[in-house]
Short mmCIF file of C-alpha atoms in Angstrom, two decimals:
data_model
loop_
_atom_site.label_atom_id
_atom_site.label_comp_id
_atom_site.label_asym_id
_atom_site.label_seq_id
_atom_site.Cartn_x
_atom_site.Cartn_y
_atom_site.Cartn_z
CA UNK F 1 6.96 16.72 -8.32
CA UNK F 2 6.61 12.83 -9.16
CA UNK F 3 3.19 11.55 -10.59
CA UNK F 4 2.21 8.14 -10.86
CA UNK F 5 0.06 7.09 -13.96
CA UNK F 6 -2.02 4.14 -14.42
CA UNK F 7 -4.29 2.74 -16.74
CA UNK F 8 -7.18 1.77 -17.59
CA UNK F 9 -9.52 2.75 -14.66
CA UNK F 10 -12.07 -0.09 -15.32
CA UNK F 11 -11.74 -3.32 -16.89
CA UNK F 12 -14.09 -6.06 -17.82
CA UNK F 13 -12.44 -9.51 -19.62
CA UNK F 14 -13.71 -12.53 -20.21
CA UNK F 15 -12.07 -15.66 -18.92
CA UNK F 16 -9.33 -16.95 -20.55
CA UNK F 17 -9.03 -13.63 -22.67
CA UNK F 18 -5.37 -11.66 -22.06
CA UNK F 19 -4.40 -8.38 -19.82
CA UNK F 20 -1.93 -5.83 -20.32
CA UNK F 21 -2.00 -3.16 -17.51
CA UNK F 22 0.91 -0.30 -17.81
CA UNK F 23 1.85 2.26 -15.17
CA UNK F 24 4.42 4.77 -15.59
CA UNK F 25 6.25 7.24 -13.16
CA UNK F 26 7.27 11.06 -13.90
CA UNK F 27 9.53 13.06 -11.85
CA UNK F 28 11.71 10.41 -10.32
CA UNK F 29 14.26 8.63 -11.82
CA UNK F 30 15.30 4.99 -11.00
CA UNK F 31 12.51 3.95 -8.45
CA UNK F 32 11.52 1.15 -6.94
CA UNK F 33 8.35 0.04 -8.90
CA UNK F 34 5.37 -2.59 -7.45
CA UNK F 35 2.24 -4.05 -8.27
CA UNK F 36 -0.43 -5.10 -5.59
CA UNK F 37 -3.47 -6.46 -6.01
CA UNK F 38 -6.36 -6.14 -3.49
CA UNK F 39 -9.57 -8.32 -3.04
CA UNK F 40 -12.60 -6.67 -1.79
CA UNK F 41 -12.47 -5.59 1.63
CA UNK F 42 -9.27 -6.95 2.03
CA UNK F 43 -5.44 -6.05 2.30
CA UNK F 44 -2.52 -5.68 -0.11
CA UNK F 45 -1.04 -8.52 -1.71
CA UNK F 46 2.16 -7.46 -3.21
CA UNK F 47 2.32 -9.25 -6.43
CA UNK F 48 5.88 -8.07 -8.19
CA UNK F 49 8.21 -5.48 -7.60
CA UNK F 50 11.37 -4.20 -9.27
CA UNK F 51 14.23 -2.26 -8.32
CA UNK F 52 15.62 -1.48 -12.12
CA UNK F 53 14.57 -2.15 -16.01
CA UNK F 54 14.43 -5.91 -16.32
CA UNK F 55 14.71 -6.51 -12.72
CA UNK F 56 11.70 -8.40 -11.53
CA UNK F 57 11.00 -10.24 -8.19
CA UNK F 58 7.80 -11.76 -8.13
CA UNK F 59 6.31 -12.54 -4.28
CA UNK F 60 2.86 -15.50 -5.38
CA UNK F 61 2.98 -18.08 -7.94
CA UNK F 62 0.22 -17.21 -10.33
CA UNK F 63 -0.52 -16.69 -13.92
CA UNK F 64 0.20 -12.44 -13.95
CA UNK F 65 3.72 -11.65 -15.17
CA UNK F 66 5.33 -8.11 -15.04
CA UNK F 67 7.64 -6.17 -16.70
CA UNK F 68 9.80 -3.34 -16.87
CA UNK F 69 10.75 -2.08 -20.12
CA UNK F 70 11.66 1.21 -19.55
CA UNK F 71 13.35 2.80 -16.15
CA UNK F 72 9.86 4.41 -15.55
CA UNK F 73 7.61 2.00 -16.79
CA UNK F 74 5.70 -1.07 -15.21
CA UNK F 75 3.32 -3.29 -16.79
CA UNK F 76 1.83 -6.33 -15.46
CA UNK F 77 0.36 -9.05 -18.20
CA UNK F 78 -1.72 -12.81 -18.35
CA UNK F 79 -1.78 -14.93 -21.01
CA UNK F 80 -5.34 -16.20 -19.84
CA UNK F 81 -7.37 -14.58 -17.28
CA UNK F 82 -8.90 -16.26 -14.22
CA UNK F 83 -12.17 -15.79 -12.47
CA UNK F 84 -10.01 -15.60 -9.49
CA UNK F 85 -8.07 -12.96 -11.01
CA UNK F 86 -10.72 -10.09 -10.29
CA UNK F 87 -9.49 -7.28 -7.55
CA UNK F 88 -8.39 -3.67 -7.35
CA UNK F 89 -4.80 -3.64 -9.04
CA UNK F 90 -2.90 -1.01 -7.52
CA UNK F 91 0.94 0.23 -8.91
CA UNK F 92 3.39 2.12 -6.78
CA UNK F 93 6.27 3.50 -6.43
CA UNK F 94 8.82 3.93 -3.88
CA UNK F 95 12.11 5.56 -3.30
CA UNK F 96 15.31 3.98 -1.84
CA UNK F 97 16.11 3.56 1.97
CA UNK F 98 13.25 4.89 4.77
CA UNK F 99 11.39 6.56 2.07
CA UNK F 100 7.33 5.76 1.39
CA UNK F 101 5.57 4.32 -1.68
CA UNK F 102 3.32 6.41 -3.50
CA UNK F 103 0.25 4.35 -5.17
CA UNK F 104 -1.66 4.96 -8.02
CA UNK F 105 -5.16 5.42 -8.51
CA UNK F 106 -5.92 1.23 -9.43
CA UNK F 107 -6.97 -0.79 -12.24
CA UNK F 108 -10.33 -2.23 -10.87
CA UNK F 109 -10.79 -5.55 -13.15
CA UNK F 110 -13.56 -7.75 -13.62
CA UNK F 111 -13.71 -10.88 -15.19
CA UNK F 112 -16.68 -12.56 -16.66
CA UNK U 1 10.45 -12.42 6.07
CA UNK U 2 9.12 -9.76 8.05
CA UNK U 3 5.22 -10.57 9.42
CA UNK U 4 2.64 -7.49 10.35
CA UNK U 5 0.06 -7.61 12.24
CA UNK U 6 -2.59 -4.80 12.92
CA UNK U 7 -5.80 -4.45 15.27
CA UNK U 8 -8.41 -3.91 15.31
CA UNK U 9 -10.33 -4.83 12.21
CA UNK U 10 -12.94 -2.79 12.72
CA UNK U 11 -13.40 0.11 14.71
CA UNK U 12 -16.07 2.16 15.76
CA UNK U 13 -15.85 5.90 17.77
CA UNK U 14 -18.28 8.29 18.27
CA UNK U 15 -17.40 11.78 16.73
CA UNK U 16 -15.06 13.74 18.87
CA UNK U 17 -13.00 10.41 20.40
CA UNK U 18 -9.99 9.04 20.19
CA UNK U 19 -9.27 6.11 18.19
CA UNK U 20 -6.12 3.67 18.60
CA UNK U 21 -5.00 1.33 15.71
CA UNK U 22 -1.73 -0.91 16.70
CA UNK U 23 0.24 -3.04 14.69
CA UNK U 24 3.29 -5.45 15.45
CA UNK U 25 6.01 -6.60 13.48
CA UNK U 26 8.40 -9.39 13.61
CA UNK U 27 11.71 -8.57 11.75
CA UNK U 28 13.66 -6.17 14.92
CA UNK U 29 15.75 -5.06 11.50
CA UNK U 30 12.91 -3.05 10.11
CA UNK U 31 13.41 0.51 10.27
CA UNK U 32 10.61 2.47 8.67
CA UNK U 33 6.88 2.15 9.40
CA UNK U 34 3.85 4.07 7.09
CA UNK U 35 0.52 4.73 7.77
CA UNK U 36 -1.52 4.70 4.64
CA UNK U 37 -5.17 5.78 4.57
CA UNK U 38 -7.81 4.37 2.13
CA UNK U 39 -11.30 5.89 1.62
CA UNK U 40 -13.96 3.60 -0.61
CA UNK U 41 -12.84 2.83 -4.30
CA UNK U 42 -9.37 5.13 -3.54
CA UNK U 43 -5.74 4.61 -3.67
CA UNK U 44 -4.00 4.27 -0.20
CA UNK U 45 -2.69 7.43 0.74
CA UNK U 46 0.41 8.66 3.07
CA UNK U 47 -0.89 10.27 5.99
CA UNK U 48 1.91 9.76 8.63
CA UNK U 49 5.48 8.05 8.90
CA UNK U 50 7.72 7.11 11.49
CA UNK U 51 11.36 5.99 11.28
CA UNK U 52 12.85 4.16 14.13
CA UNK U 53 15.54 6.31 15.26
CA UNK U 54 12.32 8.10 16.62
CA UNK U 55 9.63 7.40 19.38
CA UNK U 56 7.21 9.58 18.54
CA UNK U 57 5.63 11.87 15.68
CA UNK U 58 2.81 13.99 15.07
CA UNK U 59 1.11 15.83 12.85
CA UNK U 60 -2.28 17.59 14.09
CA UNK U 61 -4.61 15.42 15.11
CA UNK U 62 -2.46 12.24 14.04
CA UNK U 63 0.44 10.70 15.80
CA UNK U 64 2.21 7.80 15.68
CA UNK U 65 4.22 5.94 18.40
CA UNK U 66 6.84 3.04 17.82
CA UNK U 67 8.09 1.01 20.63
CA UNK U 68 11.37 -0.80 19.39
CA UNK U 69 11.90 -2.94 22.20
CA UNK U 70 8.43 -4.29 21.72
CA UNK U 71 8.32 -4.51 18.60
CA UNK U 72 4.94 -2.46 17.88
CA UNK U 73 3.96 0.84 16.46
CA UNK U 74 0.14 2.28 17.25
CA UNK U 75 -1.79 5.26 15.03
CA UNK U 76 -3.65 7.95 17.30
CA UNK U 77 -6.23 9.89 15.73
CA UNK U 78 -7.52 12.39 18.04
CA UNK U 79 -11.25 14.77 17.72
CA UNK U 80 -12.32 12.13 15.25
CA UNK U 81 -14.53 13.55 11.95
CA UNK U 82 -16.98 11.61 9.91
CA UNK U 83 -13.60 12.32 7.23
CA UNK U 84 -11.95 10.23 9.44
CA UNK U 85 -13.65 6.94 8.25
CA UNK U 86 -11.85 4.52 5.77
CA UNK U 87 -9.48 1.96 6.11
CA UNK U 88 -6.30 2.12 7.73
CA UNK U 89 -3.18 0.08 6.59
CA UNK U 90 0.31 -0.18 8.49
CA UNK U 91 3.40 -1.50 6.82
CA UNK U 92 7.13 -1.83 7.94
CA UNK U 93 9.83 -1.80 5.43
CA UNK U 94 13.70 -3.37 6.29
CA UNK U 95 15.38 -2.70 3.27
CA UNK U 96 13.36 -0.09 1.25
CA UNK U 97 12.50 -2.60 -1.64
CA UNK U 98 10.04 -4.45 0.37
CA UNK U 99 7.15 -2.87 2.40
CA UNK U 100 4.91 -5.63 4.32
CA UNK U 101 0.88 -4.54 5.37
CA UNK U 102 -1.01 -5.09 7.67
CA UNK U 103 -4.60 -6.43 7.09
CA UNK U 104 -6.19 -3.27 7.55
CA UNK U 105 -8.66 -1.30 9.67
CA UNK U 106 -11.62 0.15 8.75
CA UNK U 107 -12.53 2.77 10.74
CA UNK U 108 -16.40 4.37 11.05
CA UNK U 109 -16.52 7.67 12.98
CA UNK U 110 -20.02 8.21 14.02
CA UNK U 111 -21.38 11.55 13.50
#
Protein backbone atom coordinates (compact mmCIF):
# COMPACT_ATOMS: atom_id res chain seq x y z
CA UNK A 1 0.00 0.00 0.00
CA UNK A 2 1.36 3.72 -0.60
CA UNK A 3 2.51 5.79 2.51
CA UNK A 4 3.17 9.29 2.54
CA UNK A 5 6.08 10.59 4.80
CA UNK A 6 6.71 13.96 6.03
CA UNK A 7 8.91 15.72 8.17
CA UNK A 8 9.52 17.40 10.78
CA UNK A 9 6.20 17.48 12.78
CA UNK A 10 6.94 20.86 14.51
CA UNK A 11 9.00 23.66 13.56
CA UNK A 12 10.03 26.86 15.18
CA UNK A 13 12.53 29.45 12.97
CA UNK A 14 13.39 32.63 13.42
CA UNK A 15 12.80 35.26 10.79
CA UNK A 16 14.94 35.50 8.11
CA UNK A 17 16.57 32.03 9.10
CA UNK A 18 16.14 29.13 6.08
CA UNK A 19 13.58 25.97 5.70
CA UNK A 20 14.01 22.77 4.16
CA UNK A 21 10.84 20.56 4.50
CA UNK A 22 11.07 16.94 2.58
CA UNK A 23 8.22 14.52 1.96
CA UNK A 24 8.59 11.32 0.30
CA UNK A 25 6.07 8.70 -1.15
CA UNK A 26 6.35 4.69 -0.94
CA UNK A 27 4.33 2.34 -2.86
CA UNK A 28 3.51 4.37 -5.91
CA UNK A 29 5.58 5.15 -8.57
CA UNK A 30 5.45 8.38 -10.70
CA UNK A 31 2.75 10.47 -8.77
CA UNK A 32 1.56 13.58 -8.86
CA UNK A 33 3.24 15.37 -5.84
CA UNK A 34 1.83 18.89 -3.99
CA UNK A 35 2.46 21.12 -1.29
CA UNK A 36 -0.36 23.19 0.49
CA UNK A 37 -0.13 25.34 3.07
CA UNK A 38 -3.01 26.16 5.47
CA UNK A 39 -3.54 29.23 7.82
CA UNK A 40 -5.41 28.70 10.95
CA UNK A 41 -8.90 28.00 10.56
CA UNK A 42 -8.68 28.38 7.09
CA UNK A 43 -8.60 26.42 3.67
CA UNK A 44 -5.91 24.95 1.41
CA UNK A 45 -3.73 27.03 -0.52
CA UNK A 46 -2.01 24.92 -3.01
CA UNK A 47 1.44 26.24 -3.12
CA UNK A 48 3.44 23.86 -5.86
CA UNK A 49 2.77 20.78 -7.46
CA UNK A 50 4.62 18.45 -9.81
CA UNK A 51 3.77 15.86 -12.13
CA UNK A 52 7.56 14.31 -12.61
CA UNK A 53 11.34 14.84 -11.15
CA UNK A 54 12.18 18.42 -12.02
CA UNK A 55 8.78 19.28 -13.04
CA UNK A 56 7.51 22.10 -10.92
CA UNK A 57 4.42 24.41 -11.31
CA UNK A 58 4.18 26.81 -8.72
CA UNK A 59 0.33 28.39 -8.17
CA UNK A 60 1.41 32.11 -5.53
CA UNK A 61 4.32 34.25 -5.94
CA UNK A 62 6.19 33.99 -2.69
CA UNK A 63 9.54 33.34 -1.25
CA UNK A 64 9.02 29.09 -0.75
CA UNK A 65 10.54 27.16 -3.67
CA UNK A 66 10.10 23.34 -4.22
CA UNK A 67 11.72 20.64 -5.60
CA UNK A 68 11.75 17.29 -6.83
CA UNK A 69 14.86 15.48 -6.84
CA UNK A 70 13.93 12.14 -6.89
CA UNK A 71 10.57 10.49 -8.60
CA UNK A 72 9.30 10.06 -4.96
CA UNK A 73 10.59 12.89 -3.29
CA UNK A 74 9.26 16.53 -2.59
CA UNK A 75 10.83 19.17 -0.70
CA UNK A 76 9.79 22.64 -0.35
CA UNK A 77 12.70 25.37 0.74
CA UNK A 78 13.15 29.54 1.69
CA UNK A 79 16.06 31.29 1.61
CA UNK A 80 14.65 33.67 4.43
CA UNK A 81 11.63 33.01 6.38
CA UNK A 82 8.69 35.39 6.84
CA UNK A 83 6.49 36.09 9.78
CA UNK A 84 3.82 35.59 7.29
CA UNK A 85 5.16 32.35 6.44
CA UNK A 86 3.69 30.48 9.63
CA UNK A 87 0.73 27.75 8.79
CA UNK A 88 0.14 24.02 8.72
CA UNK A 89 2.24 22.74 5.61
CA UNK A 90 0.61 19.84 4.29
CA UNK A 91 2.28 17.38 1.22
CA UNK A 92 0.22 15.09 -0.92
CA UNK A 93 0.04 12.95 -3.33
CA UNK A 94 -2.20 12.06 -6.04
CA UNK A 95 -2.59 9.60 -8.79
CA UNK A 96 -3.38 10.31 -12.51
CA UNK A 97 -6.95 10.87 -14.01
CA UNK A 98 -10.25 10.76 -11.40
CA UNK A 99 -8.10 9.43 -8.73
CA UNK A 100 -7.84 11.33 -4.99
CA UNK A 101 -4.83 12.89 -3.23
CA UNK A 102 -3.64 11.39 -0.21
CA UNK A 103 -2.10 14.07 2.40
CA UNK A 104 0.36 13.75 4.85
CA UNK A 105 0.32 14.31 8.37
CA UNK A 106 1.76 18.40 8.08
CA UNK A 107 4.68 20.34 8.98
CA UNK A 108 3.13 22.85 11.53
CA UNK A 109 5.80 25.89 11.42
CA UNK A 110 6.24 28.75 13.52
CA UNK A 111 8.22 31.61 13.05
CA UNK A 112 9.53 33.92 15.64
CA UNK B 1 -9.30 28.15 -13.77
CA UNK B 2 -11.81 26.24 -12.09
CA UNK B 3 -13.53 28.30 -8.85
CA UNK B 4 -15.23 26.25 -5.72
CA UNK B 5 -17.40 27.33 -3.62
CA UNK B 6 -18.83 25.51 -0.45
CA UNK B 7 -21.59 26.38 2.30
CA UNK B 8 -22.05 26.65 4.91
CA UNK B 9 -19.12 27.77 6.99
CA UNK B 10 -20.25 26.66 9.94
CA UNK B 11 -22.70 24.25 10.84
CA UNK B 12 -24.37 23.21 13.77
CA UNK B 13 -26.88 19.82 14.26
CA UNK B 14 -28.04 18.31 17.14
CA UNK B 15 -26.93 14.58 17.53
CA UNK B 16 -29.03 12.26 15.51
CA UNK B 17 -29.77 14.97 12.38
CA UNK B 18 -28.97 15.35 9.18
CA UNK B 19 -26.48 17.70 8.03
CA UNK B 20 -26.11 19.13 4.30
CA UNK B 21 -22.79 20.72 3.07
CA UNK B 22 -23.00 21.97 -0.81
CA UNK B 23 -20.46 23.19 -2.93
CA UNK B 24 -20.46 24.66 -6.61
CA UNK B 25 -18.01 24.74 -9.18
CA UNK B 26 -17.41 26.69 -12.23
CA UNK B 27 -15.28 24.73 -14.83
CA UNK B 28 -18.50 22.21 -16.54
CA UNK B 29 -15.05 20.17 -17.64
CA UNK B 30 -14.35 18.96 -14.17
CA UNK B 31 -14.98 15.45 -13.68
CA UNK B 32 -14.06 14.25 -10.22
CA UNK B 33 -15.20 15.74 -6.90
CA UNK B 34 -13.61 14.57 -3.12
CA UNK B 35 -14.81 15.00 0.10
CA UNK B 36 -12.00 15.31 2.54
CA UNK B 37 -12.55 15.35 6.31
CA UNK B 38 -10.28 17.21 8.82
CA UNK B 39 -10.46 16.75 12.63
CA UNK B 40 -8.27 19.48 14.88
CA UNK B 41 -4.39 19.49 14.22
CA UNK B 42 -5.04 16.36 11.45
CA UNK B 43 -4.37 15.76 7.89
CA UNK B 44 -7.50 15.94 5.57
CA UNK B 45 -8.73 12.65 5.06
CA UNK B 46 -10.80 10.81 2.08
CA UNK B 47 -14.07 9.98 3.27
CA UNK B 48 -16.22 9.91 0.04
CA UNK B 49 -15.78 10.50 -3.85
CA UNK B 50 -17.89 11.01 -6.67
CA UNK B 51 -17.05 10.97 -10.39
CA UNK B 52 -19.38 12.56 -12.78
CA UNK B 53 -20.46 9.84 -14.91
CA UNK B 54 -22.48 9.25 -11.60
CA UNK B 55 -25.43 11.00 -9.70
CA UNK B 56 -25.24 9.56 -6.67
CA UNK B 57 -22.97 7.55 -4.06
CA UNK B 58 -23.05 6.31 -0.71
CA UNK B 59 -21.37 4.84 1.78
CA UNK B 60 -23.29 4.30 5.28
CA UNK B 61 -24.26 7.16 6.70
CA UNK B 62 -22.45 9.42 3.97
CA UNK B 63 -23.58 10.21 0.50
CA UNK B 64 -22.80 12.43 -1.95
CA UNK B 65 -24.93 13.89 -4.82
CA UNK B 66 -23.60 15.80 -8.02
CA UNK B 67 -25.89 17.65 -10.22
CA UNK B 68 -23.98 18.27 -13.62
CA UNK B 69 -26.35 20.44 -15.19
CA UNK B 70 -26.12 22.70 -12.19
CA UNK B 71 -23.04 22.61 -11.64
CA UNK B 72 -23.08 21.59 -7.75
CA UNK B 73 -22.31 18.60 -5.67
CA UNK B 74 -23.78 18.45 -1.79
CA UNK B 75 -22.30 15.96 1.24
CA UNK B 76 -25.16 14.20 3.36
CA UNK B 77 -24.24 12.95 6.60
CA UNK B 78 -27.04 11.21 8.14
CA UNK B 79 -27.57 10.02 12.38
CA UNK B 80 -24.89 12.58 13.07
CA UNK B 81 -22.15 11.55 16.10
CA UNK B 82 -20.17 13.89 18.22
CA UNK B 83 -17.22 11.94 15.66
CA UNK B 84 -18.86 13.66 13.15
CA UNK B 85 -17.41 17.16 14.05
CA UNK B 86 -14.40 18.66 12.09
CA UNK B 87 -14.04 20.42 9.08
CA UNK B 88 -15.25 19.50 5.84
CA UNK B 89 -13.43 20.39 2.52
CA UNK B 90 -14.81 19.80 -1.18
CA UNK B 91 -12.57 19.96 -4.19
CA UNK B 92 -13.14 19.29 -7.99
CA UNK B 93 -10.34 18.19 -10.12
CA UNK B 94 -10.46 18.63 -14.37
CA UNK B 95 -7.38 17.17 -15.27
CA UNK B 96 -6.05 15.08 -12.30
CA UNK B 97 -2.95 17.40 -11.70
CA UNK B 98 -4.96 20.11 -10.23
CA UNK B 99 -7.56 19.68 -7.39
CA UNK B 100 -9.32 23.16 -6.35
CA UNK B 101 -11.02 23.44 -2.41
CA UNK B 102 -13.43 24.76 -1.15
CA UNK B 103 -13.12 27.04 1.97
CA UNK B 104 -14.25 24.56 4.27
CA UNK B 105 -16.94 23.66 6.81
CA UNK B 106 -16.63 23.06 10.16
CA UNK B 107 -19.10 21.05 11.42
CA UNK B 108 -20.13 20.72 15.47
CA UNK B 109 -22.53 17.82 16.18
CA UNK B 110 -24.08 18.46 19.47
CA UNK B 111 -24.25 15.64 21.77
Amino acid sequence: SQTIHQWPATLVQPVGSPLSLECTVEGTSNPNLYWYRQAAGRGLQLLFYSVGIGQISSEVPQNLSASRPQDRQFILSSKKLLLSDSGFYLCAWGGQGTQPQHFGDGTRLSIL
Amino acid sequence: GENVEQHPSTLSVQEGDSAVIKCTYSDSASNYFPWYKQELGKRPQLIIDIRSNVGEKKDQRIAVTLNKTAKHFSLHITETQPEDSAVYFCAASLTGNQFYFGTGTSLTVIP
